[in-house]
Phi, psi and omega in degrees: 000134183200128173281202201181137153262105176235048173176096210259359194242169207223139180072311192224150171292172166200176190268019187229336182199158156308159171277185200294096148188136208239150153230183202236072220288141156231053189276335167289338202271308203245317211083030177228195176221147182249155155218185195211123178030164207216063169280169204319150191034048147297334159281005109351296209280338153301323175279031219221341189251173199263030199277109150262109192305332177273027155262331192330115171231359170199133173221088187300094222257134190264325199211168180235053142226146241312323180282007175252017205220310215295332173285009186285285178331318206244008156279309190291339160305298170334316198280337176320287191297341185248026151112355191255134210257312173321120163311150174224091183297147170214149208242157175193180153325149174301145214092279165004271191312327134322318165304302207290309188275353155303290187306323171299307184258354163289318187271328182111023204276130185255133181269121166303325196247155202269122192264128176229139198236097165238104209284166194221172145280338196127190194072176153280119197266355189193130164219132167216165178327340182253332190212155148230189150206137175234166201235172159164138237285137149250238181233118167220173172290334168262169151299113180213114204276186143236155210213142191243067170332079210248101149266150217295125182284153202248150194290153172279178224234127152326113180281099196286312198277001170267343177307301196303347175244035186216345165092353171307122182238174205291178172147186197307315172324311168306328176274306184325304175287329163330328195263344167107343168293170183265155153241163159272119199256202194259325136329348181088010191301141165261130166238141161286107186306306162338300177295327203234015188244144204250138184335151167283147178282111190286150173280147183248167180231127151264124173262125162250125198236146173284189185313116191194144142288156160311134164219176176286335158289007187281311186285324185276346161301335227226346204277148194053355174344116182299331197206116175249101207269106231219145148314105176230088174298290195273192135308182135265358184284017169229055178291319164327299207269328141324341152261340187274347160230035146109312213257196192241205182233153161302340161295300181299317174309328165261343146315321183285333223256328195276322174263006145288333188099014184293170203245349142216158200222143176244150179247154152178200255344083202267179172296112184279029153318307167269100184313244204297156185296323165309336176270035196215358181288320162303301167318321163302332209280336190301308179322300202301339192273346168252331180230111178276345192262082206237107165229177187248147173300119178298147124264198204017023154272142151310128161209129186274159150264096179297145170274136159299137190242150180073190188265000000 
């Protein structure tokens, strides 16, 4: 599991970053990538990443204004034209479903693959054995969520040479204890799934959260998050002006991260006030003086999501 950046900036594109959109690689846990809001000439910037739109398999829209949104049409033509096949959901705010099929049937755009547009309120929006995401309203000019990633803890890894010595060989049995029940061997042997099943694998969670003033729905999106994907349009010495238009500062972004628990926090969409990555280095530094384990978004970075080891 890894987030990627393939936009860090707010409001408008500049020649040093893109407008808004993160994904979410999962190819070992699904083979596929989630993505989070698509802003204009975002398929560019895929095609720039080691990314293939026909893994695309969910895509979340935090808000529908334009630098989270404009690039939606002409990425989902696009996943067409390059072979992908796959259904694909994309969940957003009310609106949503109206933008699309407008934008969509005007220009004449043909989908090959079964498109489902669900549009939400908050709650849980989506759960299978693996995975779930919850949502929930946050303080914008608009409606705009944040969306909370859970994946599901995994059964532990099987002691192959205590099996092999209980005489067991793989075959259905093996699934039994996987699942964590005991078996009977045919001998009458009690094999315990204890003994021979190893701690569970914890599941980790991402939080991405849109376009927000600090609000009371920021923490629990975000508590204990391994990795929290957080707005800091300004400094803080323009805090005044982070509120007079809806969004946050780098402090506040790390107040949250720090009274949610979270175990690490990435800043982005900044303001392009600030060019170059050297001019976002006091902003990492501010962030950093409430939270440390604080870095700032890249595009075409990696940044893994680690798994908690221990308790």
């Amino acid at each position: 599991m890894e987030i990627y950046f393939l936009g860090t900036n707010a409001g408008v594109p500049t020649l040093q970053r893109n407008v808004t959109s993160v994904a979410l690689r999962l190819l070992e846990e699904r083979r596929s990538f989630w993505m989070f809001d698509c802003g204009e000439g975002t398929q560019h910037q895929v095609l720039r990443s080691p990314l293939r739109l026909g893994r695309l398999e969910k895509l979340f829209i935090t808000h529908l204004h334009g630098d989270h949104l404009f690039g939606l049409p002409g990425l989902l033509s696009s996943r067409g034209y390059q072979g992908g096949t796959a259904p694909l959901t994309v969940y957003g705010p009310p609106g949503l479903k109206a933008y699309l099929d407008i934008s969509l049937s005007v220009s004449q755009s043909r989908i090959p693959y079964k498109l489902e547009v669900v549009e939400h309120n908050g709650g849980l929006i989506f759960e299978d054995d693996s995975f779930k995401v919850e949502s929930a309203l946050l303080e914008h000019r608009i409606d705009s969520y944040g969306y909370r990633v859970i994946e599901k803890d995994r059964p532990g890894s099987l002691n192959a040479e205590r099996l092999k010595a209980y005489g067991l060989k793989p075959g259905p049995l093996y699934g039994v204890l996987k699942s964590g029940r005991d078996v009977t061997t045919d001998e009458g042997i009690t094999i315990t799934a204890a003994e021979v099943l190893s701690e569970p694998k914890r599941g980790r969670i991402v939080t991405v959260l849109g376009d927000t003033r600090p609000c009371g729905n920021s923490i629990p999106l975000a508590r204990e998050a391994d990795l929290l994907v957080h707005e800091a349009t300004f400094s803080h010495d323009l805090a005044r002006m982070a509120r007079d238009y809806h969004h946050s500062t780098t402090v506040q972004a790390a107040e949250i991260a720090k009274e949610a628990g979270a175990r690490q926090l990435i800043l982005t969409h900044f303001s392009s006030r600030y060019g170059s990555l050297d001019e976002l280095i006091p902003l990492l530094d501010e962030a950093r003086s409430i939270f440390s384990e604080t870095l700032l978004a890249e595009e075409f970075r990696l940044y893994p999501v680690e798994r908690k080891t221990g308790n």
